[in-house]
Tab-separated table of C-alpha atoms in Angstrom:
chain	number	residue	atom	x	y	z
P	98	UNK	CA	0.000	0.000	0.000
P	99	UNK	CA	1.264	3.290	-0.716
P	100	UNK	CA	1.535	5.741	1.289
P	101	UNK	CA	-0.654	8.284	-0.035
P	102	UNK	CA	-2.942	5.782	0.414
P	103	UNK	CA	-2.289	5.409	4.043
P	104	UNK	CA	-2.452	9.137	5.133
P	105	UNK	CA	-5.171	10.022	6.937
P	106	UNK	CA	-7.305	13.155	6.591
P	107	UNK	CA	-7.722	15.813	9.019
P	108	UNK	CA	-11.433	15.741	10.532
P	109	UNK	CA	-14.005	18.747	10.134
P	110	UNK	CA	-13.570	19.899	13.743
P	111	UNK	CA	-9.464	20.999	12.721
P	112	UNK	CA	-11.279	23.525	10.350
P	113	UNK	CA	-14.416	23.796	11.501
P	114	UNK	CA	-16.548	25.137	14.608
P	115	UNK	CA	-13.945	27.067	16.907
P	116	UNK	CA	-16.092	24.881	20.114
P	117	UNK	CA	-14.477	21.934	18.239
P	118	UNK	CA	-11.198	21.426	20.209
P	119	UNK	CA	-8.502	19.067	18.937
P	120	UNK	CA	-6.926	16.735	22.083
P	121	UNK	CA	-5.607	14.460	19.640
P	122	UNK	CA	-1.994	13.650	20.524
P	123	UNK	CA	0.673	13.789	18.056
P	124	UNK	CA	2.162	10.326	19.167
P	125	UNK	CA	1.424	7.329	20.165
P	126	UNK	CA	3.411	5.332	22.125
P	127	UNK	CA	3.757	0.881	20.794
P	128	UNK	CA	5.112	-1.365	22.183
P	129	UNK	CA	5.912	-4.339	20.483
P	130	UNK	CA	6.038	-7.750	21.563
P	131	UNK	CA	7.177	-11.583	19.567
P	132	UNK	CA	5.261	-14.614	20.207
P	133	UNK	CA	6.935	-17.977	18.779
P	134	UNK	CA	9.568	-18.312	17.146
P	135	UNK	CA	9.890	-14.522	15.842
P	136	UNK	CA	12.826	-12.619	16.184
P	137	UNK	CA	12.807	-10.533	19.412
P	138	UNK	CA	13.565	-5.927	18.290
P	139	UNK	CA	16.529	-4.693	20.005
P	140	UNK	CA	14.404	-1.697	21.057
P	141	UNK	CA	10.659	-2.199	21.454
P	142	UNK	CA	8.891	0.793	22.710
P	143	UNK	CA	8.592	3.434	19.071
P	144	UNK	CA	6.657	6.446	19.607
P	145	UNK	CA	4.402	6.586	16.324
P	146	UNK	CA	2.117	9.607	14.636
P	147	UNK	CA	-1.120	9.053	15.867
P	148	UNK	CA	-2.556	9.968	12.437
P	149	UNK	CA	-0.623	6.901	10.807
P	150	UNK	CA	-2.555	3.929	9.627
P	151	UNK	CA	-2.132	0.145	11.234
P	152	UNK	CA	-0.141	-0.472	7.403
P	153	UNK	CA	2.890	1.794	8.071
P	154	UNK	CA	3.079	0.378	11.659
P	155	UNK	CA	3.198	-2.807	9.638
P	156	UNK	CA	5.325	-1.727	7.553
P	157	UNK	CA	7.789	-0.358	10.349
P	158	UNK	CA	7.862	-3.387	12.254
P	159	UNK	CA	8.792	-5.213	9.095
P	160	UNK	CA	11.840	-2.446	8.023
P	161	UNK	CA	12.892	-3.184	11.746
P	162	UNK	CA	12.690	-6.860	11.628
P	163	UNK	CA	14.537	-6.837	7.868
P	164	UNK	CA	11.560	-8.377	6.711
P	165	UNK	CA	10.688	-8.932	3.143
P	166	UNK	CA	7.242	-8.222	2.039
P	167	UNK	CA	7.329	-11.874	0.654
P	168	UNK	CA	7.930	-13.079	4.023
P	169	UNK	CA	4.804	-14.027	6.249
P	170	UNK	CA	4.418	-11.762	9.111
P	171	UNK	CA	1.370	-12.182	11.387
P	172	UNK	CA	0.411	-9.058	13.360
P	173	UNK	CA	-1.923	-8.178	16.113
P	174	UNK	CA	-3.694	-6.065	18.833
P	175	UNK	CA	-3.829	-7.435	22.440
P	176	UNK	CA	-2.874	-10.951	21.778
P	177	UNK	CA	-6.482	-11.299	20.017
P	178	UNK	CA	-7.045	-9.314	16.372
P	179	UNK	CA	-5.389	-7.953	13.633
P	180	UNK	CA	-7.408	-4.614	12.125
P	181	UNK	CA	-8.312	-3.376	8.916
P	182	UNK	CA	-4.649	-1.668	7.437
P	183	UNK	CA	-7.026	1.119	6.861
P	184	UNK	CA	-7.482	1.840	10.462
P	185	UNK	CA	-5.436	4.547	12.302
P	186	UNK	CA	-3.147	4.489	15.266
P	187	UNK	CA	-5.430	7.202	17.113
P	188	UNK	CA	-9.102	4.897	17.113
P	189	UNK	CA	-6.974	1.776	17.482
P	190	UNK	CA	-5.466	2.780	20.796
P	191	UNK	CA	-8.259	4.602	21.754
P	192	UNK	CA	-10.471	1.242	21.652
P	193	UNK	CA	-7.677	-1.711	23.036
P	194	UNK	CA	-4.891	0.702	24.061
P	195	UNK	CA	-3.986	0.827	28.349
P	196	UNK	CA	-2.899	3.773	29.622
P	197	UNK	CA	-2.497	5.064	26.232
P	198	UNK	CA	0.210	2.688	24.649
P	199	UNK	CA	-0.595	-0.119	22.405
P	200	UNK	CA	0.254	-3.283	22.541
P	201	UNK	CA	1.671	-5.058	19.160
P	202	UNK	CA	1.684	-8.700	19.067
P	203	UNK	CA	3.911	-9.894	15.801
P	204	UNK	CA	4.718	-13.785	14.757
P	205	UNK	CA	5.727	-16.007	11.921
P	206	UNK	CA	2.888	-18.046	11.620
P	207	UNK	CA	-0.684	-16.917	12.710
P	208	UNK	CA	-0.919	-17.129	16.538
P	209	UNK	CA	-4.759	-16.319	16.634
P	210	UNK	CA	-7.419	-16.740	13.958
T	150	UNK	CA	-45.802	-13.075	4.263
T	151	UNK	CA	-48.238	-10.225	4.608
T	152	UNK	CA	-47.176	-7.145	5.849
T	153	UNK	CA	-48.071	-7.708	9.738
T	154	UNK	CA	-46.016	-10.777	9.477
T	155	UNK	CA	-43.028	-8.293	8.409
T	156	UNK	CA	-43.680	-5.522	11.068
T	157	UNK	CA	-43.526	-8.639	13.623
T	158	UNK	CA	-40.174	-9.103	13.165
T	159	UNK	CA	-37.656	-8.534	15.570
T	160	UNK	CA	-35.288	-5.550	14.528
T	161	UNK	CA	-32.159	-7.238	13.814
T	162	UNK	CA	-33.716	-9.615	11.106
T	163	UNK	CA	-35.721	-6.464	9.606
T	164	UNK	CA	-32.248	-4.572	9.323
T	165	UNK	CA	-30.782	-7.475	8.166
T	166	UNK	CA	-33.330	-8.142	5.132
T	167	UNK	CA	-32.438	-4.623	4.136
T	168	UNK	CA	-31.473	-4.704	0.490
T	169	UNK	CA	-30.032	-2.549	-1.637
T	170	UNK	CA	-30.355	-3.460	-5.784
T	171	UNK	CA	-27.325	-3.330	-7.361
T	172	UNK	CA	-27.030	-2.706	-11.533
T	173	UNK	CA	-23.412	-3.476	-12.854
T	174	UNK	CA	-21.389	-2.921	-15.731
T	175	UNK	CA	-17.889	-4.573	-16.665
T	176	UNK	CA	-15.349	-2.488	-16.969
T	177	UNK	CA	-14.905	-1.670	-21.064
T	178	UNK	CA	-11.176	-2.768	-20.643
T	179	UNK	CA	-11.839	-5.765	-18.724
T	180	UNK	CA	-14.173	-6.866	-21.392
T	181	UNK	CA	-12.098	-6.204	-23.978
T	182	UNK	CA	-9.020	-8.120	-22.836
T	183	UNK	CA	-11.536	-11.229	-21.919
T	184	UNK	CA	-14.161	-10.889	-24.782
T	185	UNK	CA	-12.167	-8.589	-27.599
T	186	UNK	CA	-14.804	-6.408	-27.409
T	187	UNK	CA	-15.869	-3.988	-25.387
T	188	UNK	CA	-19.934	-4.635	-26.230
T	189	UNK	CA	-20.817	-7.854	-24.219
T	190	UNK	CA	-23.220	-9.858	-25.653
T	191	UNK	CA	-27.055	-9.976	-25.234
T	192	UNK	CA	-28.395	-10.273	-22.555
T	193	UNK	CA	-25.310	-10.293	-20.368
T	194	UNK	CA	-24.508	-6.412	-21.070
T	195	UNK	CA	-25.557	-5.548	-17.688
T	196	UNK	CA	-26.303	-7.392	-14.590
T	197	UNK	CA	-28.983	-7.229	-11.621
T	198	UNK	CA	-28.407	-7.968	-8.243
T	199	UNK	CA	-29.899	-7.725	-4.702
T	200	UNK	CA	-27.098	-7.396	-2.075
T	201	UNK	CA	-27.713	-7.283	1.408
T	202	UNK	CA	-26.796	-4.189	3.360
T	203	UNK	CA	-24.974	-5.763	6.328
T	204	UNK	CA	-23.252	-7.888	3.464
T	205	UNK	CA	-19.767	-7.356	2.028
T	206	UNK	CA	-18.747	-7.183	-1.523
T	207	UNK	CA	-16.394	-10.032	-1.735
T	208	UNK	CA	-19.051	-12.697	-0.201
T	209	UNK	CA	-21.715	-11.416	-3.326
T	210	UNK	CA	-18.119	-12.432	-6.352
T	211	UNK	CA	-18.905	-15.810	-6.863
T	212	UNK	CA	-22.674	-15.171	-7.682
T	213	UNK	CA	-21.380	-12.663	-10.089
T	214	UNK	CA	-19.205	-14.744	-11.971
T	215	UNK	CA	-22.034	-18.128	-11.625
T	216	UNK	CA	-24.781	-16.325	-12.637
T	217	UNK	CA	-23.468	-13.739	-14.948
T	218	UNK	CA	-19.739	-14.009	-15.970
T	219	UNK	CA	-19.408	-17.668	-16.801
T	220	UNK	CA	-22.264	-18.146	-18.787
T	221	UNK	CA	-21.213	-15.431	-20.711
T	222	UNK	CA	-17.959	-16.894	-21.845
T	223	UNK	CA	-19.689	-20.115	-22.472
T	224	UNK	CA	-22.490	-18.708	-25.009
T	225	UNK	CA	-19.706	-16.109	-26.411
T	226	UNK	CA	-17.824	-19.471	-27.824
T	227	UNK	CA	-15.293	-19.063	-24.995
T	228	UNK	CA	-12.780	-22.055	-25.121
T	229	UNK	CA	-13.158	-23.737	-21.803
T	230	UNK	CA	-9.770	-22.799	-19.925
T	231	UNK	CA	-9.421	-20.077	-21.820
T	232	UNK	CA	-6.263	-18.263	-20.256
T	233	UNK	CA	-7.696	-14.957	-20.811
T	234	UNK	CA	-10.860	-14.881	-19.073
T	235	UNK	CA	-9.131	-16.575	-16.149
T	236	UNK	CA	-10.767	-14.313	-13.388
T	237	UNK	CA	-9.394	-15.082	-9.393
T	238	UNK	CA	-11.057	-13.637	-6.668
T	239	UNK	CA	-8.476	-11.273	-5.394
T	240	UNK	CA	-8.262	-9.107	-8.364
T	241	UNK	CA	-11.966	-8.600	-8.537
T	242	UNK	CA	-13.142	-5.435	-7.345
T	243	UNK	CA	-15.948	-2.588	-7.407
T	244	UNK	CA	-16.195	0.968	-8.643
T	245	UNK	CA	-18.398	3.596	-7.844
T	246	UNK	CA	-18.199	6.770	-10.712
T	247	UNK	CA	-14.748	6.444	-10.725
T	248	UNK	CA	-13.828	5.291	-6.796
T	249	UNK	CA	-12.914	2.012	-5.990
T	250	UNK	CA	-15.117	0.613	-2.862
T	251	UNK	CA	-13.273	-0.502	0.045
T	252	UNK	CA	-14.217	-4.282	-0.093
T	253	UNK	CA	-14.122	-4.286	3.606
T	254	UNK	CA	-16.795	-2.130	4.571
T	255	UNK	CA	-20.545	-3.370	5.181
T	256	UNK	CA	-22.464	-2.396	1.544
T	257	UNK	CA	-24.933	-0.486	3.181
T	258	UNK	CA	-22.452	1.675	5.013
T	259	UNK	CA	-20.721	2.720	1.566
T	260	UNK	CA	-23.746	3.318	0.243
T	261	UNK	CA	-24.642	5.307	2.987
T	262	UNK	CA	-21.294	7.571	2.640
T	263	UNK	CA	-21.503	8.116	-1.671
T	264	UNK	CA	-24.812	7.737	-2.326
T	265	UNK	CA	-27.739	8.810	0.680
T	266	UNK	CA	-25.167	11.789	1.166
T	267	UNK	CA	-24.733	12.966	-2.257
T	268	UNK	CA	-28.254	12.388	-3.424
T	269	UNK	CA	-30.112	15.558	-2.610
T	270	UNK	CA	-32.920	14.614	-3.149
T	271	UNK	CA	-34.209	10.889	-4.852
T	272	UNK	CA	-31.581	8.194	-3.558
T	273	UNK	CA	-30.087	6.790	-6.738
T	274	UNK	CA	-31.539	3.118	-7.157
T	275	UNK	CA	-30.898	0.759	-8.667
T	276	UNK	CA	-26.807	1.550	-7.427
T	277	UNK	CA	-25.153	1.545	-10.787
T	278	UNK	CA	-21.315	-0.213	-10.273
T	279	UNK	CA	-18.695	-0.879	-12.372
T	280	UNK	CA	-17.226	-4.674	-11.788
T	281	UNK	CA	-13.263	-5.098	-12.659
T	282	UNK	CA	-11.752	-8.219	-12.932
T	283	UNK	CA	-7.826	-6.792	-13.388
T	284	UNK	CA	-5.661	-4.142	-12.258
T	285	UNK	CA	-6.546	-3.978	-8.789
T	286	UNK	CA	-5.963	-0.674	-7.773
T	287	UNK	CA	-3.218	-1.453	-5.123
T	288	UNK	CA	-2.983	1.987	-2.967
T	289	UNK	CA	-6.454	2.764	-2.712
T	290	UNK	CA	-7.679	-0.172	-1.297
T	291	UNK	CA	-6.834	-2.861	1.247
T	292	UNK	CA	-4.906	-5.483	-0.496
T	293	UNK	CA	-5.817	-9.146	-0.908
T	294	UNK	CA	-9.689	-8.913	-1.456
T	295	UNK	CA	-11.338	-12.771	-1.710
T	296	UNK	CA	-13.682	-14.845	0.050
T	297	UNK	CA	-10.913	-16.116	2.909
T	298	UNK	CA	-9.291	-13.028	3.232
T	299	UNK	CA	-12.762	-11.437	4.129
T	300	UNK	CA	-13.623	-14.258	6.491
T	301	UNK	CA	-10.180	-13.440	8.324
T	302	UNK	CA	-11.254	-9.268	8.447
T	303	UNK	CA	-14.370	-10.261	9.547
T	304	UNK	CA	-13.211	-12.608	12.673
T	305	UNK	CA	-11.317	-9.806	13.586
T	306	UNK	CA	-13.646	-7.012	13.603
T	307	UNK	CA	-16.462	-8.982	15.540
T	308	UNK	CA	-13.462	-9.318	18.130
T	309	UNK	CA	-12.702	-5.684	17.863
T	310	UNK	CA	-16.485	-5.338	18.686
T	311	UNK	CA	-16.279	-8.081	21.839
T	312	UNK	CA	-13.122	-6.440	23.187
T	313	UNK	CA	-14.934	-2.890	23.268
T	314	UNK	CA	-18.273	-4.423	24.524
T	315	UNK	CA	-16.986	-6.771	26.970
T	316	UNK	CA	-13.420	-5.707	27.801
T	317	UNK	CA	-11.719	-9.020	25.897
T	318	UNK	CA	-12.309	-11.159	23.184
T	319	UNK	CA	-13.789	-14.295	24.822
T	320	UNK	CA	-17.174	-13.990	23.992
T	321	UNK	CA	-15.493	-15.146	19.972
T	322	UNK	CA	-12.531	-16.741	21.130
T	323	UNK	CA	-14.348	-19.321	23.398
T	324	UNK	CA	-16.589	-19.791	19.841
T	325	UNK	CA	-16.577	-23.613	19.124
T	326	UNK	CA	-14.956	-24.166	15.352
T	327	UNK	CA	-17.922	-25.163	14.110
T	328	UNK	CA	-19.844	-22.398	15.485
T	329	UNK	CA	-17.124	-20.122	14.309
T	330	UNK	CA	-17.692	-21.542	10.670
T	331	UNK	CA	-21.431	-21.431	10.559
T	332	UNK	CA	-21.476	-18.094	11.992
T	333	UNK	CA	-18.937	-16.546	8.781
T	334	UNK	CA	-21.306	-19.298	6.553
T	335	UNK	CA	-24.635	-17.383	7.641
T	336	UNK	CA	-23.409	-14.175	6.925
T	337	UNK	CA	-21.530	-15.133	3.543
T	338	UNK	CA	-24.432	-17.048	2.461
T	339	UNK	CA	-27.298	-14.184	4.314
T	340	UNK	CA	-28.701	-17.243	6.028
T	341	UNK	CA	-30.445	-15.666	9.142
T	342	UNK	CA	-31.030	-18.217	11.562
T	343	UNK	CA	-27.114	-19.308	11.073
T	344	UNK	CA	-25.985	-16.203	11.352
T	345	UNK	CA	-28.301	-14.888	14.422
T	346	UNK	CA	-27.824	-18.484	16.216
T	347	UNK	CA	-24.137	-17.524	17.032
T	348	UNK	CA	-25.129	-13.763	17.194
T	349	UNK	CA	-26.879	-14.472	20.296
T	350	UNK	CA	-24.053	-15.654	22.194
T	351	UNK	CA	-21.656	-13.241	21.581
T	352	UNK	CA	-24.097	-10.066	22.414
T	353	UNK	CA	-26.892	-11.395	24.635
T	354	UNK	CA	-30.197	-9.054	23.837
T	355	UNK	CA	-31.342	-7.590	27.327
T	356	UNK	CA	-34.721	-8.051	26.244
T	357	UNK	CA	-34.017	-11.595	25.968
T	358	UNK	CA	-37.741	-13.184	26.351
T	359	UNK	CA	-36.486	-16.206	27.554
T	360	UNK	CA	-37.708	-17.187	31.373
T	361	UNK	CA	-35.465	-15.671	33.978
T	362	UNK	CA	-33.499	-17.254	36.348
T	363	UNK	CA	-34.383	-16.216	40.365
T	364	UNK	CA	-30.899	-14.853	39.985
T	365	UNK	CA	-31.859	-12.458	37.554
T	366	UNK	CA	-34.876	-11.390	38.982
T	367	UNK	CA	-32.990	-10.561	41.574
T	368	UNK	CA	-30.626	-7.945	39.845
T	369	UNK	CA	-28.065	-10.869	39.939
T	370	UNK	CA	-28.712	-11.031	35.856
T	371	UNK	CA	-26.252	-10.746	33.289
T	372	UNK	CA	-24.341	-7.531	33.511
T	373	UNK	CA	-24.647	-4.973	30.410
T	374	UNK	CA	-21.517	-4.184	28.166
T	375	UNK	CA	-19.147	-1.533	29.214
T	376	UNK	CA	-19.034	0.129	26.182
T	377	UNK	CA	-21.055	0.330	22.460
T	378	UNK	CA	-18.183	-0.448	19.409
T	379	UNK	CA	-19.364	2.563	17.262
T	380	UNK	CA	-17.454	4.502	14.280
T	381	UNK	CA	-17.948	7.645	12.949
T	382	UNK	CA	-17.529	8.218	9.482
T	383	UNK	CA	-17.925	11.891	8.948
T	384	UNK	CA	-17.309	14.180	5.709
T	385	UNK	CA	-14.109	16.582	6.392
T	386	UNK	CA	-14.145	20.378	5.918
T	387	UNK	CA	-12.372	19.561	2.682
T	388	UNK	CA	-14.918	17.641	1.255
T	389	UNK	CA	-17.804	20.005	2.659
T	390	UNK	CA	-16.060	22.904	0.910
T	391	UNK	CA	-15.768	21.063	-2.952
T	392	UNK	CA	-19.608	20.125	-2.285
T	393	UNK	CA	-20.458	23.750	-1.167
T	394	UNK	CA	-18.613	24.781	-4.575
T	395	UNK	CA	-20.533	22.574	-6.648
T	396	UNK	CA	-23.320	20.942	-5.047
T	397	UNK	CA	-22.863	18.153	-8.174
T	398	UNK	CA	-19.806	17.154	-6.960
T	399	UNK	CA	-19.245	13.061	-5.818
T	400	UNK	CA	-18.671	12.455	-2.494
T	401	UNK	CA	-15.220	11.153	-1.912
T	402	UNK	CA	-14.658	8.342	0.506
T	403	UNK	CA	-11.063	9.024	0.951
T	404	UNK	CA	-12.451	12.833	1.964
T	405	UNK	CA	-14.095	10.667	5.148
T	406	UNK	CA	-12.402	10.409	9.088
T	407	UNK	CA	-13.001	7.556	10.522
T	408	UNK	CA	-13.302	8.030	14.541
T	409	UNK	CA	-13.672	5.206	17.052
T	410	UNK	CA	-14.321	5.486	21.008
T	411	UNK	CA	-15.780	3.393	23.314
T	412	UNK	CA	-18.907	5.081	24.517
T	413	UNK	CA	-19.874	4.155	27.873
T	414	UNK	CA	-23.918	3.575	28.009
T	415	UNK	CA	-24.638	6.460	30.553
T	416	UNK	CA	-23.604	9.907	30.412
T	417	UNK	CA	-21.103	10.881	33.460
T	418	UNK	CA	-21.872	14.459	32.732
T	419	UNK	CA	-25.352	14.587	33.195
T	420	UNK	CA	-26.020	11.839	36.395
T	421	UNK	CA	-26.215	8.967	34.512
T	422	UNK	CA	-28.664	9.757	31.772
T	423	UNK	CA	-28.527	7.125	28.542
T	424	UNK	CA	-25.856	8.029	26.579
T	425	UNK	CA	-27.400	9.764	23.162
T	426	UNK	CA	-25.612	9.937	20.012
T	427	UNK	CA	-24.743	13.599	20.347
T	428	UNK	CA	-23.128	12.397	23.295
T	429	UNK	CA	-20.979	9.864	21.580
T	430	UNK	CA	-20.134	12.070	19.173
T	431	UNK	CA	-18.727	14.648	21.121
T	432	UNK	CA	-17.242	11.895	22.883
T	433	UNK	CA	-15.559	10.961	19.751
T	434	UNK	CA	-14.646	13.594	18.233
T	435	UNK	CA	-13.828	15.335	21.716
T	436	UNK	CA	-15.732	18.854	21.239
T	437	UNK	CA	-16.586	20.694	24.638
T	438	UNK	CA	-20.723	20.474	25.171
T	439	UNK	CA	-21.395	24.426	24.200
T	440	UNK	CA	-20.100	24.675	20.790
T	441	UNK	CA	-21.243	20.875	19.666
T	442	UNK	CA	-25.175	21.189	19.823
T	443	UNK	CA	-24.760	24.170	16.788
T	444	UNK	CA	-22.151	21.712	15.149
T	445	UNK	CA	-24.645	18.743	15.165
T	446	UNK	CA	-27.765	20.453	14.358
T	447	UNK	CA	-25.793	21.408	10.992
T	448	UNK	CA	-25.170	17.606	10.072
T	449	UNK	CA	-27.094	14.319	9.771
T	450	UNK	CA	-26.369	10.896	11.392
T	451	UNK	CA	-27.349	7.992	8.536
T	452	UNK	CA	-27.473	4.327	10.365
T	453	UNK	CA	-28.668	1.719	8.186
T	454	UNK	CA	-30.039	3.987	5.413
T	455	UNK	CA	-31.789	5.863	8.453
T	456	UNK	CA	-31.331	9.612	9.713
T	457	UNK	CA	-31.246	9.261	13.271
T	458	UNK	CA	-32.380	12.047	15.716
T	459	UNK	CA	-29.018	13.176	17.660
T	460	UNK	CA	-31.075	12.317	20.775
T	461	UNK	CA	-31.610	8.710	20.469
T	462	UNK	CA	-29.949	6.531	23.270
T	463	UNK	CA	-26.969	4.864	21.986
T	464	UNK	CA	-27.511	1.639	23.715
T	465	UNK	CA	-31.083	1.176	21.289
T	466	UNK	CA	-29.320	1.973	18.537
T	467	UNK	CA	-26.569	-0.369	19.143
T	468	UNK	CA	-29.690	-3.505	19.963
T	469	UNK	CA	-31.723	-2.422	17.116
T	470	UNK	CA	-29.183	-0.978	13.886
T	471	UNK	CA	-25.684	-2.489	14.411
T	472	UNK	CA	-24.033	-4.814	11.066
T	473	UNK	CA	-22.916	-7.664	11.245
T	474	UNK	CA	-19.913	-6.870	12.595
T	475	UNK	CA	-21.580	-5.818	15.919
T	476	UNK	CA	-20.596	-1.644	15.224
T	477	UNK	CA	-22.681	0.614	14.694
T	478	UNK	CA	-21.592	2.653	11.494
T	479	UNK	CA	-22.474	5.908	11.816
T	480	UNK	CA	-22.406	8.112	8.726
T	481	UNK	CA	-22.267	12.267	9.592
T	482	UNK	CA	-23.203	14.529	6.571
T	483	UNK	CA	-23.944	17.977	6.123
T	484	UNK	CA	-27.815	18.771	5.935
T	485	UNK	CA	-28.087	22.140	4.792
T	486	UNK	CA	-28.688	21.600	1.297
T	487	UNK	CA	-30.390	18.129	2.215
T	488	UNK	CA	-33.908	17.545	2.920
């Protein structure tokens, strides 16, 4: 996916209604974590844009692990789901984040269905 | 079935039967490169269908090619095997005047976002698509499009839904394979009682008619969720601006934010009132209470094909208009030149 593809808009509220305030951070804190057999980061807590989409984090993790895209990489959200690429960083840790970091689960072959 | 045999049934099967008909084209190249000829023979040049709203476009692909596609190589003298009309699943894919449809979203919801908003007036109906069967435009949508890959998105957005509801995923996860299978087979194959078997274990109703235990008569019954899994999908001051200029102008689904928060059921604010779906949305979208009733009355809320007054409880919403996925999709449009 490219990555005009992945950017996300800004919402009305930015430029709309001045009662419209916007709290959204600018980052996101992730922390990922290997299940298996999948090679452990040297560093894994990344502070990421909160307007990114769940595909660069992909992405990211894969550029860190020296992954190929050809390569299967299973990744998910609190040990349980992967979402939609489409989705961004903000909603996802809004919904299964604690205390505002989000937890990446990443292995070689699929860990949940 | 006569009419008060309809208005009987229970919400969730009415919303489910919601159709919306579908008229599609092939795409002039695709036809060309399968057919050498951009005309497709009589009758196949254009093809009917019903979808279902809480549907998704990549469980409705092999209808299209049974019913439509394949006999039309066979009568046009195709040579069985033929190389080039070798269609697979993952490179089929759906256009709306010129915008590719994100396979992963419910039917009704993107028809909710391009079409109720832009109509201004007489919906359009039927929903005229174009079908492509190459050059998947990798970029603008989600890769990997296909029956099993949808399965797989699906699975993980009704645990999305169980995790916001419940707090974890066990309602799903503790699903039996074989429930599992015959829940994704009901809603591939829009087989109700399937489907809402399996339904009804992962989201209880409240108004479950079923006898109740002492325990529940007793308040001991089973507690409520913690939260409604909701999403926003609301037009951004770009898109509002092009439309302003010309009122003609296609709504753009890129041109849409996406917002997701779990909204508690009861308003802290206001001692414990339902939650409404103002309320969620200022939840969501984090606007102060002053500013956001002028910023709402503006703009629409579309569930299910339905405008939905900003103070309906959330929590009836969520038992009565949710998809399959368990969300509620909530679509927010401009209404000034609307209605």
């Amino acid at each position: 996916m490219s990555e005009s593809a992945t950017s996300s808009p800004a919402p009305t509220s930015a430029a709309g209604s001045a009662a419209v305030t916007g709290k959204q951070p600018n980052k996101i804190v992730v922390r990922f974590k290997s299940i298996g057999n999948a090679p452990i980061l040297k560093k894994s807590v990344y502070k990421i844009s909160s307007t990114q989409r769940f595909q660069a984090l992909i992405m990211f993790l894969r550029k860190e692990l020296g992954y190929k895209v050809s390569e299967p990489l299973f990744v998910y959200v609190n040990s349980a789901f992967s979402p939609a690429p489409d989705e961004t960083v903000y909603n996802l840790v809004r919904c299964f984040g604690l205390d505002s970091q989000l937890t990446i689960n990443y292995a070689t072959t699929p860990a949940w269905g | 079935m006569d009419i008060r045999e309809a208005e009987m049934k229970a919400p969730l099967q009415r919303v489910w039967d919601g159709m919306i008909p579908i008229e599609l084209q092939l795409a002039a190249a695709d036809a060309i490169e399968l057919l050498a000829s951009a005309v497709l023979p009589e009758p196949f040049q254009t093809f009917y269908l019903l979808v279902p709203r809480v549907s998704y476009f990549p469980f409705i692909t092999q209808k299209i090619k049974e019913w439509w596609l394949n006999p039309m190589f066979a009568l046009s003298g195709g040579v069985p095997g033929h190389r080039n009309a070798e269609i697979k699943d993952a490179d089929i894919w759906f256009e709306y005047r010129g915008q590719p449809l994100k396979w992963h979203y419910p039917v009704g919801l993107l028809y909710d976002m391009l079409v109720a908003r832009g109509s201004r007036g007489e919906p359009e109906l039927p929903w005229a698509l174009t079908l492509h069967v190459r050059k998947f435009p990798v970029g603008k949508l989600v890769a990997g499009s296909g029956v099993q890959n949808m399965r797989d998105m699906f699975m993980a957005m009704i645990k999305e839904s169980d995790f916001i509801r419940n707090g974890s995923t066990k309602r799903v996860m503790d699903l039996s394979k074989d429930d599992q299978m015959q829940f994704l087979d009901g809603l591939q194959k829009h087989e109700f009682e399937k489907y809402s078997a399996i339904h009804a274990i992962i989201v209880p109703s409240p108004n479950d008619v079923r006898p109740m235990t002492a325990a529940a008569k007793n308040g001991g019954g089973r507690p409520g969720p913690k939260a409604i899994p909701l999403k926003f999908y609301m037009e951004t001051a770009g898109a509002e601006e092009s439309a302003a200029k010309d009122p003609a102008a296609l709504p753009d689904i890129n041109m849409f934010h996406v917002s997701q928060f779990p909204v508690p059921l009861t308003n802290k604010d206001k001692e414990g009132e339902p939650t409404t779906v103002a309320d969620a949305f200022r939840l969501c979208y984090e606007i102060s209470d002053q500013g956001g009733d002028a910023f709402v009355t503006s703009r629409a809320c579309l569930s299910q094909g339905i405008a939905v007054p900003w103070e309906t409880p959330i929590s009836w919403l969520a038992e009565n208009l949710y998809y399959a996925d368990c969300f509620l999709h909530l679509v927010v449009v401009e209404v000034s030149e609307r209605i």
